[in-house]
Every structure is written in structure tokens, then in C-alpha cells.
JSON list of C-alpha atoms and ligand atoms in Angstrom, two decimals:
[
{"chain": "B", "resi": 1, "resn": "MET", "atom": "CA", "xyz": [1.41, 4.72, 2.49]},
{"chain": "B", "resi": 2, "resn": "LYS", "atom": "CA", "xyz": [4.87, 4.34, 1.49]},
{"chain": "B", "resi": 3, "resn": "ILE", "atom": "CA", "xyz": [7.31, 7.17, 3.18]},
{"chain": "B", "resi": 4, "resn": "ILE", "atom": "CA", "xyz": [11.30, 6.87, 2.57]},
{"chain": "B", "resi": 5, "resn": "PRO", "atom": "CA", "xyz": [12.42, 9.74, 4.96]},
{"chain": "B", "resi": 6, "resn": "ILE", "atom": "CA", "xyz": [16.43, 11.45, 3.49]},
{"chain": "B", "resi": 7, "resn": "LYS", "atom": "CA", "xyz": [17.75, 13.32, 6.27]},
{"chain": "B", "resi": 8, "resn": "LEU", "atom": "CA", "xyz": [19.24, 16.49, 5.22]},
{"chain": "B", "resi": 9, "resn": "SER", "atom": "CA", "xyz": [21.21, 19.07, 7.61]},
{"chain": "B", "resi": 10, "resn": "VAL", "atom": "CA", "xyz": [18.13, 20.09, 9.82]},
{"chain": "B", "resi": 11, "resn": "THR", "atom": "CA", "xyz": [15.24, 18.95, 7.38]},
{"chain": "B", "resi": 12, "resn": "THR", "atom": "CA", "xyz": [13.67, 16.06, 6.46]},
{"chain": "B", "resi": 13, "resn": "CYS", "atom": "CA", "xyz": [12.32, 15.68, 3.51]},
{"chain": "B", "resi": 14, "resn": "TYR", "atom": "CA", "xyz": [10.11, 13.38, 2.59]},
{"chain": "B", "resi": 15, "resn": "LEU", "atom": "CA", "xyz": [9.53, 10.85, -0.60]},
{"chain": "B", "resi": 16, "resn": "VAL", "atom": "CA", "xyz": [6.03, 9.43, -1.55]},
{"chain": "B", "resi": 17, "resn": "LYS", "atom": "CA", "xyz": [5.58, 7.24, -3.62]},
{"chain": "B", "resi": 18, "resn": "THR", "atom": "CA", "xyz": [3.48, 7.03, -6.47]},
{"chain": "B", "resi": 19, "resn": "ASP", "atom": "CA", "xyz": [2.20, 4.89, -8.45]},
{"chain": "B", "resi": 20, "resn": "ASP", "atom": "CA", "xyz": [5.22, 4.91, -10.97]},
{"chain": "B", "resi": 21, "resn": "LYS", "atom": "CA", "xyz": [6.85, 8.34, -9.52]},
{"chain": "B", "resi": 22, "resn": "TYR", "atom": "CA", "xyz": [8.28, 9.93, -6.06]},
{"chain": "B", "resi": 23, "resn": "VAL", "atom": "CA", "xyz": [6.74, 13.10, -4.48]},
{"chain": "B", "resi": 24, "resn": "LEU", "atom": "CA", "xyz": [8.85, 15.12, -3.12]},
{"chain": "B", "resi": 25, "resn": "ILE", "atom": "CA", "xyz": [7.23, 16.42, 0.05]},
{"chain": "B", "resi": 26, "resn": "ASP", "atom": "CA", "xyz": [10.54, 20.23, 1.00]},
{"chain": "B", "resi": 27, "resn": "THR", "atom": "CA", "xyz": [13.30, 20.23, 0.19]},
{"chain": "B", "resi": 28, "resn": "GLY", "atom": "CA", "xyz": [16.47, 21.40, 2.61]},
{"chain": "B", "resi": 29, "resn": "TYR", "atom": "CA", "xyz": [18.66, 24.38, 2.51]},
{"chain": "B", "resi": 30, "resn": "ALA", "atom": "CA", "xyz": [20.56, 25.21, -0.17]},
{"chain": "B", "resi": 31, "resn": "GLU", "atom": "CA", "xyz": [23.42, 23.96, 2.59]},
{"chain": "B", "resi": 32, "resn": "ASP", "atom": "CA", "xyz": [22.31, 20.67, 1.74]},
{"chain": "B", "resi": 33, "resn": "TRP", "atom": "CA", "xyz": [22.90, 19.37, -1.68]},
{"chain": "B", "resi": 34, "resn": "ASP", "atom": "CA", "xyz": [25.66, 17.15, -1.02]},
{"chain": "B", "resi": 35, "resn": "LEU", "atom": "CA", "xyz": [23.49, 15.91, 1.64]},
{"chain": "B", "resi": 36, "resn": "PHE", "atom": "CA", "xyz": [20.63, 15.10, -0.16]},
{"chain": "B", "resi": 37, "resn": "LEU", "atom": "CA", "xyz": [21.92, 13.46, -3.27]},
{"chain": "B", "resi": 38, "resn": "SER", "atom": "CA", "xyz": [23.19, 11.03, -1.48]},
{"chain": "B", "resi": 39, "resn": "GLY", "atom": "CA", "xyz": [20.58, 10.38, 0.49]},
{"chain": "B", "resi": 40, "resn": "ILE", "atom": "CA", "xyz": [18.58, 9.88, -2.40]},
{"chain": "B", "resi": 41, "resn": "LYS", "atom": "CA", "xyz": [21.49, 7.66, -3.71]},
{"chain": "B", "resi": 42, "resn": "LYS", "atom": "CA", "xyz": [21.10, 5.73, -0.38]},
{"chain": "B", "resi": 43, "resn": "VAL", "atom": "CA", "xyz": [17.69, 5.02, -1.41]},
{"chain": "B", "resi": 44, "resn": "ASN", "atom": "CA", "xyz": [17.87, 4.84, -5.67]},
{"chain": "B", "resi": 45, "resn": "ILE", "atom": "CA", "xyz": [15.64, 7.34, -6.63]},
{"chain": "B", "resi": 46, "resn": "GLU", "atom": "CA", "xyz": [17.01, 9.09, -9.03]},
{"chain": "B", "resi": 47, "resn": "LEU", "atom": "CA", "xyz": [16.02, 12.79, -9.49]},
{"chain": "B", "resi": 48, "resn": "SER", "atom": "CA", "xyz": [14.06, 11.43, -13.11]},
{"chain": "B", "resi": 49, "resn": "ALA", "atom": "CA", "xyz": [11.52, 9.36, -10.89]},
{"chain": "B", "resi": 50, "resn": "ILE", "atom": "CA", "xyz": [10.54, 12.85, -9.03]},
{"chain": "B", "resi": 51, "resn": "SER", "atom": "CA", "xyz": [6.73, 13.79, -10.29]},
{"chain": "B", "resi": 52, "resn": "HIS", "atom": "CA", "xyz": [6.38, 17.29, -7.34]},
{"chain": "B", "resi": 53, "resn": "ILE", "atom": "CA", "xyz": [7.72, 18.39, -5.56]},
{"chain": "B", "resi": 54, "resn": "ILE", "atom": "CA", "xyz": [4.92, 19.84, -2.34]},
{"chain": "B", "resi": 55, "resn": "LEU", "atom": "CA", "xyz": [6.10, 22.14, -0.63]},
{"chain": "B", "resi": 56, "resn": "THR", "atom": "CA", "xyz": [4.93, 22.50, 2.89]},
{"chain": "B", "resi": 57, "resn": "HIS", "atom": "CA", "xyz": [5.74, 27.00, 3.07]},
{"chain": "B", "resi": 58, "resn": "HIS", "atom": "CA", "xyz": [8.15, 29.19, 1.71]},
{"chain": "B", "resi": 59, "resn": "HIS", "atom": "CA", "xyz": [11.64, 28.67, 5.00]},
{"chain": "B", "resi": 60, "resn": "ASP", "atom": "CA", "xyz": [15.03, 28.75, 4.16]},
{"chain": "B", "resi": 61, "resn": "ASP", "atom": "CA", "xyz": [14.99, 25.76, 5.25]},
{"chain": "B", "resi": 62, "resn": "HIS", "atom": "CA", "xyz": [12.45, 24.70, 3.03]},
{"chain": "B", "resi": 63, "resn": "CYS", "atom": "CA", "xyz": [12.91, 25.40, -0.29]},
{"chain": "B", "resi": 64, "resn": "GLY", "atom": "CA", "xyz": [16.96, 25.55, -1.29]},
{"chain": "B", "resi": 65, "resn": "LEU", "atom": "CA", "xyz": [17.62, 22.75, -3.41]},
{"chain": "B", "resi": 66, "resn": "LEU", "atom": "CA", "xyz": [14.14, 24.18, -5.47]},
{"chain": "B", "resi": 67, "resn": "HIS", "atom": "CA", "xyz": [17.15, 25.38, -7.80]},
{"chain": "B", "resi": 68, "resn": "ASP", "atom": "CA", "xyz": [19.49, 23.27, -7.49]},
{"chain": "B", "resi": 69, "resn": "ILE", "atom": "CA", "xyz": [16.76, 19.65, -8.54]},
{"chain": "B", "resi": 70, "resn": "LEU", "atom": "CA", "xyz": [14.68, 21.50, -11.53]},
{"chain": "B", "resi": 71, "resn": "LYS", "atom": "CA", "xyz": [18.68, 22.14, -13.05]},
{"chain": "B", "resi": 72, "resn": "GLU", "atom": "CA", "xyz": [19.09, 18.41, -12.69]},
{"chain": "B", "resi": 73, "resn": "ASN", "atom": "CA", "xyz": [15.17, 17.35, -13.70]},
{"chain": "B", "resi": 74, "resn": "SER", "atom": "CA", "xyz": [13.27, 21.02, -15.45]},
{"chain": "B", "resi": 75, "resn": "SER", "atom": "CA", "xyz": [9.97, 18.68, -15.58]},
{"chain": "B", "resi": 76, "resn": "ILE", "atom": "CA", "xyz": [9.13, 17.86, -11.58]},
{"chain": "B", "resi": 77, "resn": "LYS", "atom": "CA", "xyz": [6.17, 20.70, -10.84]},
{"chain": "B", "resi": 78, "resn": "VAL", "atom": "CA", "xyz": [6.19, 22.32, -7.94]},
{"chain": "B", "resi": 79, "resn": "VAL", "atom": "CA", "xyz": [3.18, 22.18, -5.89]},
{"chain": "B", "resi": 80, "resn": "MET", "atom": "CA", "xyz": [2.04, 25.35, -3.33]},
{"chain": "B", "resi": 81, "resn": "SER", "atom": "CA", "xyz": [-0.41, 27.48, -1.87]},
{"chain": "B", "resi": 82, "resn": "TYR", "atom": "CA", "xyz": [-1.29, 30.31, -2.59]},
{"chain": "B", "resi": 83, "resn": "GLN", "atom": "CA", "xyz": [0.53, 32.69, -0.30]},
{"chain": "B", "resi": 84, "resn": "CYS", "atom": "CA", "xyz": [3.77, 30.19, -0.62]},
{"chain": "B", "resi": 85, "resn": "LYS", "atom": "CA", "xyz": [3.86, 31.59, -4.66]},
{"chain": "B", "resi": 86, "resn": "ASP", "atom": "CA", "xyz": [4.14, 35.44, -2.67]},
{"chain": "B", "resi": 87, "resn": "LEU", "atom": "CA", "xyz": [6.75, 34.61, -0.16]},
{"chain": "B", "resi": 88, "resn": "ILE", "atom": "CA", "xyz": [8.97, 32.06, -2.17]},
{"chain": "B", "resi": 89, "resn": "SER", "atom": "CA", "xyz": [9.22, 35.03, -4.66]},
{"chain": "B", "resi": 90, "resn": "LYS", "atom": "CA", "xyz": [11.14, 37.52, -2.21]},
{"chain": "B", "resi": 91, "resn": "GLY", "atom": "CA", "xyz": [13.93, 35.04, -1.28]},
{"chain": "B", "resi": 92, "resn": "GLU", "atom": "CA", "xyz": [13.97, 36.17, 2.88]},
{"chain": "B", "resi": 93, "resn": "ASN", "atom": "CA", "xyz": [11.64, 34.15, 5.29]},
{"chain": "B", "resi": 94, "resn": "ASP", "atom": "CA", "xyz": [8.20, 36.39, 6.01]},
{"chain": "B", "resi": 95, "resn": "GLN", "atom": "CA", "xyz": [8.68, 38.13, 9.11]},
{"chain": "B", "resi": 96, "resn": "THR", "atom": "CA", "xyz": [5.73, 40.43, 8.20]},
{"chain": "B", "resi": 97, "resn": "HIS", "atom": "CA", "xyz": [3.46, 38.39, 9.74]},
{"chain": "B", "resi": 98, "resn": "GLY", "atom": "CA", "xyz": [5.00, 38.80, 13.36]},
{"chain": "B", "resi": 99, "resn": "GLY", "atom": "CA", "xyz": [5.30, 35.63, 15.95]},
{"chain": "B", "resi": 100, "resn": "GLY", "atom": "CA", "xyz": [8.79, 34.84, 17.05]},
{"chain": "B", "resi": 101, "resn": "LEU", "atom": "CA", "xyz": [11.14, 32.06, 19.02]},
{"chain": "B", "resi": 102, "resn": "LEU", "atom": "CA", "xyz": [9.14, 29.97, 20.87]},
{"chain": "B", "resi": 103, "resn": "ASN", "atom": "CA", "xyz": [10.84, 30.79, 24.36]},
{"chain": "B", "resi": 104, "resn": "ARG", "atom": "CA", "xyz": [13.72, 31.84, 26.22]},
{"chain": "B", "resi": 105, "resn": "ARG", "atom": "CA", "xyz": [15.11, 29.45, 25.79]},
{"chain": "B", "resi": 106, "resn": "VAL", "atom": "CA", "xyz": [14.84, 28.55, 22.02]},
{"chain": "B", "resi": 107, "resn": "ALA", "atom": "CA", "xyz": [16.20, 32.17, 21.80]},
{"chain": "B", "resi": 108, "resn": "PHE", "atom": "CA", "xyz": [18.88, 32.22, 23.49]},
{"chain": "B", "resi": 109, "resn": "LEU", "atom": "CA", "xyz": [19.67, 28.20, 21.76]},
{"chain": "B", "resi": 110, "resn": "ILE", "atom": "CA", "xyz": [19.06, 29.47, 18.43]},
{"chain": "B", "resi": 111, "resn": "HIS", "atom": "CA", "xyz": [20.33, 33.38, 18.77]},
{"chain": "B", "resi": 112, "resn": "GLU", "atom": "CA", "xyz": [23.11, 33.59, 21.18]},
{"chain": "B", "resi": 113, "resn": "LYS", "atom": "CA", "xyz": [25.03, 31.19, 20.57]},
{"chain": "B", "resi": 114, "resn": "GLN", "atom": "CA", "xyz": [23.26, 29.45, 17.10]},
{"chain": "B", "resi": 115, "resn": "LEU", "atom": "CA", "xyz": [24.26, 26.11, 18.87]},
{"chain": "B", "resi": 116, "resn": "TYR", "atom": "CA", "xyz": [21.96, 23.87, 17.63]},
{"chain": "B", "resi": 117, "resn": "LEU", "atom": "CA", "xyz": [22.37, 25.34, 13.52]},
{"chain": "B", "resi": 118, "resn": "SER", "atom": "CA", "xyz": [25.88, 25.20, 13.81]},
{"chain": "B", "resi": 119, "resn": "ILE", "atom": "CA", "xyz": [26.11, 22.04, 15.41]},
{"chain": "B", "resi": 120, "resn": "LYS", "atom": "CA", "xyz": [23.96, 20.46, 12.42]},
{"chain": "B", "resi": 121, "resn": "LEU", "atom": "CA", "xyz": [24.83, 22.19, 9.30]},
{"chain": "B", "resi": 122, "resn": "ARG", "atom": "CA", "xyz": [28.65, 21.72, 10.97]},
{"chain": "B", "resi": 123, "resn": "ARG", "atom": "CA", "xyz": [29.87, 24.79, 9.75]},
{"chain": "B", "resi": 124, "resn": "LYS", "atom": "CA", "xyz": [29.06, 28.86, 11.72]},
{"chain": "B", "resi": 125, "resn": "VAL", "atom": "CA", "xyz": [25.73, 30.15, 10.28]},
{"chain": "B", "resi": 126, "resn": "ASP", "atom": "CA", "xyz": [26.14, 34.08, 9.14]},
{"chain": "B", "resi": 127, "resn": "LYS", "atom": "CA", "xyz": [23.58, 35.87, 10.39]},
{"chain": "B", "resi": 128, "resn": "ALA", "atom": "CA", "xyz": [22.84, 37.88, 7.55]},
{"chain": "B", "resi": 129, "resn": "LYS", "atom": "CA", "xyz": [22.68, 35.58, 5.28]},
{"chain": "B", "resi": 130, "resn": "ASN", "atom": "CA", "xyz": [20.38, 33.70, 7.84]},
{"chain": "B", "resi": 131, "resn": "LEU", "atom": "CA", "xyz": [16.66, 33.35, 6.33]},
{"chain": "B", "resi": 132, "resn": "LYS", "atom": "CA", "xyz": [17.68, 34.18, 3.29]},
{"chain": "B", "resi": 133, "resn": "PHE", "atom": "CA", "xyz": [17.12, 32.29, 0.24]},
{"chain": "B", "resi": 134, "resn": "ARG", "atom": "CA", "xyz": [16.77, 32.13, -3.68]},
{"chain": "B", "resi": 135, "resn": "PRO", "atom": "CA", "xyz": [13.77, 33.80, -4.20]},
{"chain": "B", "resi": 136, "resn": "TYR", "atom": "CA", "xyz": [11.70, 30.73, -6.24]},
{"chain": "B", "resi": 137, "resn": "GLU", "atom": "CA", "xyz": [9.08, 32.67, -9.17]},
{"chain": "B", "resi": 138, "resn": "PHE", "atom": "CA", "xyz": [5.81, 30.13, -9.93]},
{"chain": "B", "resi": 139, "resn": "ARG", "atom": "CA", "xyz": [6.36, 28.50, -13.75]},
{"chain": "B", "resi": 140, "resn": "ASP", "atom": "CA", "xyz": [3.25, 27.83, -15.63]},
{"chain": "B", "resi": 141, "resn": "CYS", "atom": "CA", "xyz": [3.89, 24.50, -15.17]},
{"chain": "B", "resi": 142, "resn": "ASP", "atom": "CA", "xyz": [3.30, 24.51, -11.55]},
{"chain": "B", "resi": 143, "resn": "ILE", "atom": "CA", "xyz": [0.29, 24.22, -9.21]},
{"chain": "B", "resi": 144, "resn": "LEU", "atom": "CA", "xyz": [-1.24, 25.92, -6.69]},
{"chain": "B", "resi": 145, "resn": "VAL", "atom": "CA", "xyz": [-3.25, 24.24, -4.36]},
{"chain": "B", "resi": 146, "resn": "LYS", "atom": "CA", "xyz": [-5.96, 25.66, -1.31]},
{"chain": "B", "resi": 147, "resn": "ASP", "atom": "CA", "xyz": [-7.64, 23.08, 1.54]},
{"chain": "B", "resi": 148, "resn": "GLY", "atom": "CA", "xyz": [-9.20, 20.30, 0.50]},
{"chain": "B", "resi": 149, "resn": "THR", "atom": "CA", "xyz": [-7.00, 19.72, -3.05]},
{"chain": "B", "resi": 150, "resn": "MET", "atom": "CA", "xyz": [-6.41, 15.93, -3.27]},
{"chain": "B", "resi": 151, "resn": "LEU", "atom": "CA", "xyz": [-4.02, 15.04, -5.05]},
{"chain": "B", "resi": 152, "resn": "ARG", "atom": "CA", "xyz": [-5.09, 13.25, -7.74]},
{"chain": "B", "resi": 153, "resn": "ASP", "atom": "CA", "xyz": [-5.99, 15.89, -8.57]},
{"chain": "B", "resi": 154, "resn": "ILE", "atom": "CA", "xyz": [-2.83, 17.29, -9.61]},
{"chain": "B", "resi": 155, "resn": "GLY", "atom": "CA", "xyz": [-2.03, 14.81, -11.07]},
{"chain": "B", "resi": 156, "resn": "VAL", "atom": "CA", "xyz": [-0.23, 12.57, -7.70]},
{"chain": "B", "resi": 157, "resn": "ALA", "atom": "CA", "xyz": [-1.62, 9.31, -7.35]},
{"chain": "B", "resi": 158, "resn": "ILE", "atom": "CA", "xyz": [-2.46, 8.73, -4.10]},
{"chain": "B", "resi": 159, "resn": "ASN", "atom": "CA", "xyz": [-5.62, 9.46, -2.59]},
{"chain": "B", "resi": 160, "resn": "GLY", "atom": "CA", "xyz": [-4.82, 12.19, -0.11]},
{"chain": "B", "resi": 161, "resn": "LYS", "atom": "CA", "xyz": [-5.00, 15.25, 0.27]},
{"chain": "B", "resi": 162, "resn": "ILE", "atom": "CA", "xyz": [-3.60, 18.77, 1.70]},
{"chain": "B", "resi": 163, "resn": "ILE", "atom": "CA", "xyz": [-5.15, 21.36, 4.56]},
{"chain": "B", "resi": 164, "resn": "GLU", "atom": "CA", "xyz": [-3.93, 23.68, 6.06]},
{"chain": "B", "resi": 165, "resn": "THR", "atom": "CA", "xyz": [-2.26, 24.71, 8.71]},
{"chain": "B", "resi": 166, "resn": "HIS", "atom": "CA", "xyz": [-1.59, 27.82, 9.06]},
{"chain": "B", "resi": 167, "resn": "GLY", "atom": "CA", "xyz": [0.58, 29.50, 11.75]},
{"chain": "B", "resi": 168, "resn": "HIS", "atom": "CA", "xyz": [3.55, 28.63, 12.15]},
{"chain": "B", "resi": 169, "resn": "THR", "atom": "CA", "xyz": [3.63, 30.04, 8.73]},
{"chain": "B", "resi": 170, "resn": "VAL", "atom": "CA", "xyz": [0.67, 31.94, 7.08]},
{"chain": "B", "resi": 171, "resn": "ASP", "atom": "CA", "xyz": [1.84, 30.02, 4.04]},
{"chain": "B", "resi": 172, "resn": "SER", "atom": "CA", "xyz": [1.55, 26.25, 5.78]},
{"chain": "B", "resi": 173, "resn": "ILE", "atom": "CA", "xyz": [-0.06, 23.05, 4.40]},
{"chain": "B", "resi": 174, "resn": "SER", "atom": "CA", "xyz": [-0.35, 19.65, 5.35]},
{"chain": "B", "resi": 175, "resn": "ILE", "atom": "CA", "xyz": [-0.56, 17.12, 3.30]},
{"chain": "B", "resi": 176, "resn": "LEU", "atom": "CA", "xyz": [-2.38, 13.64, 5.08]},
{"chain": "B", "resi": 177, "resn": "PHE", "atom": "CA", "xyz": [-2.81, 10.52, 2.89]},
{"chain": "B", "resi": 178, "resn": "ASP", "atom": "CA", "xyz": [-6.47, 8.25, 2.97]},
{"chain": "B", "resi": 179, "resn": "ASP", "atom": "CA", "xyz": [-4.43, 6.34, 5.14]},
{"chain": "B", "resi": 180, "resn": "GLY", "atom": "CA", "xyz": [-3.60, 8.41, 7.96]},
{"chain": "B", "resi": 181, "resn": "ASP", "atom": "CA", "xyz": [-0.18, 9.51, 7.35]},
{"chain": "B", "resi": 182, "resn": "CYS", "atom": "CA", "xyz": [0.61, 13.13, 7.94]},
{"chain": "B", "resi": 183, "resn": "LEU", "atom": "CA", "xyz": [3.82, 15.10, 7.03]},
{"chain": "B", "resi": 184, "resn": "VAL", "atom": "CA", "xyz": [3.17, 18.50, 8.16]},
{"chain": "B", "resi": 185, "resn": "GLY", "atom": "CA", "xyz": [6.19, 20.43, 7.33]},
{"chain": "B", "resi": 186, "resn": "ASP", "atom": "CA", "xyz": [5.93, 22.67, 10.61]},
{"chain": "B", "resi": 187, "resn": "ALA", "atom": "CA", "xyz": [2.71, 22.77, 11.90]},
{"chain": "B", "resi": 188, "resn": "ALA", "atom": "CA", "xyz": [4.66, 20.68, 14.51]},
{"chain": "B", "resi": 189, "resn": "ALA", "atom": "CA", "xyz": [8.21, 19.58, 15.24]},
{"chain": "B", "resi": 190, "resn": "ASP", "atom": "CA", "xyz": [9.81, 16.96, 17.48]},
{"chain": "B", "resi": 191, "resn": "MET", "atom": "CA", "xyz": [13.19, 19.55, 18.41]},
{"chain": "B", "resi": 192, "resn": "LEU", "atom": "CA", "xyz": [14.77, 20.49, 21.43]},
{"chain": "B", "resi": 193, "resn": "LYS", "atom": "CA", "xyz": [12.40, 19.10, 23.75]},
{"chain": "B", "resi": 194, "resn": "PHE", "atom": "CA", "xyz": [14.77, 20.08, 26.34]},
{"chain": "B", "resi": 195, "resn": "ALA", "atom": "CA", "xyz": [13.99, 23.14, 25.70]},
{"chain": "B", "resi": 196, "resn": "GLY", "atom": "CA", "xyz": [10.18, 22.77, 26.04]},
{"chain": "B", "resi": 197, "resn": "THR", "atom": "CA", "xyz": [9.19, 22.47, 22.56]},
{"chain": "B", "resi": 198, "resn": "LYS", "atom": "CA", "xyz": [5.96, 20.36, 23.73]},
{"chain": "B", "resi": 199, "resn": "ASN", "atom": "CA", "xyz": [5.73, 19.65, 19.67]},
{"chain": "B", "resi": 200, "resn": "CYS", "atom": "CA", "xyz": [6.19, 23.37, 18.65]},
{"chain": "B", "resi": 201, "resn": "VAL", "atom": "CA", "xyz": [8.00, 24.05, 15.72]},
{"chain": "B", "resi": 202, "resn": "ILE", "atom": "CA", "xyz": [10.86, 26.93, 17.06]},
{"chain": "B", "resi": 203, "resn": "PHE", "atom": "CA", "xyz": [9.64, 29.69, 14.62]},
{"chain": "B", "resi": 204, "resn": "ILE", "atom": "CA", "xyz": [5.57, 30.78, 15.65]},
{"chain": "B", "resi": 205, "resn": "CYS", "atom": "CA", "xyz": [3.98, 33.42, 13.69]},
{"chain": "B", "resi": 206, "resn": "ASP", "atom": "CA", "xyz": [0.75, 32.81, 15.29]},
{"chain": "B", "resi": 207, "resn": "MET", "atom": "CA", "xyz": [0.53, 30.82, 18.04]},
{"chain": "B", "resi": 208, "resn": "LYS", "atom": "CA", "xyz": [-3.51, 31.16, 18.41]},
{"chain": "B", "resi": 209, "resn": "GLU", "atom": "CA", "xyz": [-3.57, 29.87, 14.83]},
{"chain": "B", "resi": 210, "resn": "TYR", "atom": "CA", "xyz": [-1.22, 27.45, 15.15]},
{"chain": "B", "resi": 211, "resn": "TYR", "atom": "CA", "xyz": [-2.60, 24.83, 17.73]},
{"chain": "B", "resi": 212, "resn": "GLU", "atom": "CA", "xyz": [-6.16, 25.07, 15.96]},
{"chain": "B", "resi": 213, "resn": "SER", "atom": "CA", "xyz": [-3.82, 23.70, 12.95]},
{"chain": "B", "resi": 214, "resn": "TRP", "atom": "CA", "xyz": [-2.97, 21.00, 14.95]},
{"chain": "B", "resi": 215, "resn": "ASN", "atom": "CA", "xyz": [-6.72, 20.70, 15.99]},
{"chain": "B", "resi": 216, "resn": "LYS", "atom": "CA", "xyz": [-7.47, 20.30, 12.15]},
{"chain": "B", "resi": 217, "resn": "ILE", "atom": "CA", "xyz": [-4.87, 17.72, 12.23]},
{"chain": "B", "resi": 218, "resn": "ILE", "atom": "CA", "xyz": [-6.23, 15.74, 14.32]},
{"chain": "B", "resi": 219, "resn": "SER", "atom": "CA", "xyz": [-10.06, 15.74, 13.51]},
{"chain": "B", "resi": 220, "resn": "SER", "atom": "CA", "xyz": [-9.18, 15.78, 9.74]},
{"chain": "B", "resi": 221, "resn": "GLY", "atom": "CA", "xyz": [-8.09, 11.29, 11.09]},
{"chain": "B", "resi": 222, "resn": "ALA", "atom": "CA", "xyz": [-3.69, 11.91, 11.21]},
{"chain": "B", "resi": 223, "resn": "GLN", "atom": "CA", "xyz": [-3.45, 8.66, 13.03]},
{"chain": "B", "resi": 224, "resn": "ARG", "atom": "CA", "xyz": [0.62, 9.36, 12.70]},
{"chain": "B", "resi": 225, "resn": "ILE", "atom": "CA", "xyz": [2.59, 13.16, 12.32]},
{"chain": "B", "resi": 226, "resn": "PHE", "atom": "CA", "xyz": [5.42, 13.10, 9.88]},
{"chain": "B", "resi": 227, "resn": "PRO", "atom": "CA", "xyz": [7.15, 16.77, 10.84]},
{"chain": "B", "resi": 228, "resn": "ALA", "atom": "CA", "xyz": [10.04, 18.10, 8.73]},
{"chain": "B", "resi": 229, "resn": "HIS", "atom": "CA", "xyz": [11.87, 18.24, 12.01]},
{"chain": "B", "resi": 230, "resn": "GLY", "atom": "CA", "xyz": [12.25, 15.06, 14.34]},
{"chain": "B", "resi": 231, "resn": "LYS", "atom": "CA", "xyz": [11.08, 11.82, 14.14]},
{"chain": "B", "resi": 232, "resn": "PRO", "atom": "CA", "xyz": [7.73, 10.71, 13.49]},
{"chain": "B", "resi": 233, "resn": "PHE", "atom": "CA", "xyz": [5.46, 10.51, 16.33]},
{"chain": "B", "resi": 234, "resn": "PRO", "atom": "CA", "xyz": [2.00, 9.22, 16.43]},
{"chain": "B", "resi": 235, "resn": "VAL", "atom": "CA", "xyz": [-1.40, 12.29, 16.40]},
{"chain": "B", "resi": 236, "resn": "ASP", "atom": "CA", "xyz": [-1.67, 11.24, 20.49]},
{"chain": "B", "resi": 237, "resn": "ASN", "atom": "CA", "xyz": [1.63, 13.86, 21.15]},
{"chain": "B", "resi": 238, "resn": "LEU", "atom": "CA", "xyz": [-0.68, 16.46, 19.37]},
{"chain": "B", "resi": 239, "resn": "LYS", "atom": "CA", "xyz": [-3.35, 15.49, 21.46]},
{"chain": "B", "resi": 240, "resn": "ASN", "atom": "CA", "xyz": [-1.33, 15.44, 24.76]},
{"chain": "B", "resi": 241, "resn": "ASN", "atom": "CA", "xyz": [1.05, 18.71, 24.15]},
{"chain": "B", "resi": 242, "resn": "ILE", "atom": "CA", "xyz": [-1.94, 21.31, 22.54]},
{"chain": "B", "resi": 243, "resn": "TRP", "atom": "CA", "xyz": [-2.07, 24.29, 24.11]},
{"chain": "B", "resi": 244, "resn": "LYS", "atom": "CA", "xyz": [0.43, 23.85, 25.91]},
{"chain": "B", "resi": 245, "resn": "ASN", "atom": "CA", "xyz": [3.25, 26.48, 24.81]},
{"chain": "B", "resi": 246, "resn": "ASP", "atom": "CA", "xyz": [1.97, 30.20, 25.33]},
{"chain": "B", "resi": 247, "resn": "GLU", "atom": "CA", "xyz": [1.88, 33.02, 23.32]},
{"chain": "B", "resi": 248, "resn": "LYS", "atom": "CA", "xyz": [3.48, 35.48, 25.94]},
{"chain": "B", "resi": 249, "resn": "HIS", "atom": "CA", "xyz": [6.59, 33.53, 25.77]},
{"chain": "B", "resi": 250, "resn": "LEU", "atom": "CA", "xyz": [7.62, 34.13, 22.42]},
{"chain": "B", "resi": 251, "resn": "VAL", "atom": "CA", "xyz": [10.85, 35.77, 22.02]},
{"chain": "B", "resi": 252, "resn": "ARG", "atom": "CA", "xyz": [11.50, 38.17, 19.13]},
{"chain": "B", "resi": 253, "resn": "TYR", "atom": "CA", "xyz": [12.93, 37.16, 16.10]},
{"chain": "B", "resi": 254, "resn": "ARG", "atom": "CA", "xyz": [16.05, 39.49, 15.61]},
{"chain": "O", "resi": 1, "resn": "ZN", "atom": "ZN1", "xyz": [9.89, 27.55, 8.14]}
]
């Protein structure tokens, strides 16, 4: 599969070539607009060549550029899970389903210092604005998907399907292509390894569900994992790190 990473401040979104168009998997923070434009220019892809945006979930660092992109090309269809449709209309990262930051080291980095985000975004992270985004109202032309939805059935000319991979959030989905490439959003990650993340993303709603999603990804035949945070890695990393983090170490998001 031809997968082109577009690296933004903290999110990597991916362009995937279909027959004659591109599908964009996730976007980035609203602040990433210039980075996004220069990123797609570097690989010679116009916004007009994008037919669909598939959102892996509703978080601010994944849907933040939606309005800017659609303003330039309103014919792009936005694809999301049923659960995402409600959450994305609220304009705030869901905190009603519990969960927290992975462990104390991660919480220290993110909360007390806010070092990681501030450095990456090259701006001071405003706590009040953090976790918020401009709400998105589902349009008639947009598409809802669920576990097993085939990409060809939603007009995306590639062999592959949607798999529900909850745990990071209640609306998380991954995209699995027939060749084993799997774009997982935040269902796995490759970030802050020194803080003991072990391929988990830093915020998790339900740890058990998170690792059950790994099992699903592993047994579905995925080979290469493309996370929204960090570089692609082999599925063996999931096999080796599964169940290594513990629910009891989650630190509440304040
Ligand atoms: Zn997320």
C-alpha cells in the first residue's frame, strides 16, 4: 500500500493512494494548518486530490484541521464511527467515559511541565483551550462506519476494511488494508518510550479494552502498524508489549 506520512506537530496523518485519488487518515491540531499545507505540497498532492478523510476518533489532535480542509474542498467525504459522530459534535475530547494518563511519569510530562506538547507545538499549551476543538456537525454526504465496513463499500477504491479498536476512546477505529498495513490512530503508538509507554498512547479510557483491541489487530493479520503518534513499527511490538501497562497506574486527567 502506498502510504504517505504527513508529519505535523504531534500527530502524523497519512495519505493513502486509491485508484485516482487519495484518502487522508486523520488530520492534526487546528494549529497545524501551515504544517499540513507545506507537508502535502512537499509530496505534490493537492487538496483537490483528496476524496475522503477517515477519522480514527474525535480527539482535537485528529479532527482539528477538518474545517480548514473542507473549506478548501467541500466535496471531501468525512468518514467516522457512529460513536464519533456524537462526540465530534461536542467540540471537546470525551472525558465522560473515564480513563486517564498512562502512568505518573507521563502525567508529570504532560500535566506539570506540559513540556512535551509545548516543545512540539512550539507554543505554550493553554490548559483552558487544551482538549477542545471546533465542533463538527455530520453532513448528509459524510459516511458512518462500523466494525467490518469494507472500504470499497464506502467508495474508497482500495482493498481493506474498518476494524473497531476501542480502548483509547469509545469511538476509536483502525483501517486495515489487505496487504497487512494497519493505520491505527491512537489504538497503539510509538512515543515517550522513556516514560514506559510500551507502544501505548498516553491517554487511555479503558486499558482492558485497549489491549483487547491489540489482540484484534494481531489476529486480523496486520503486519505493519502506522500510529498517529510516532513511526510505523512491526506488529511484533504489539505481541511483545501486550498487557505490560496496568490499569491501576492510570492517572486521572485533571
Ligand atoms: Zn486520541
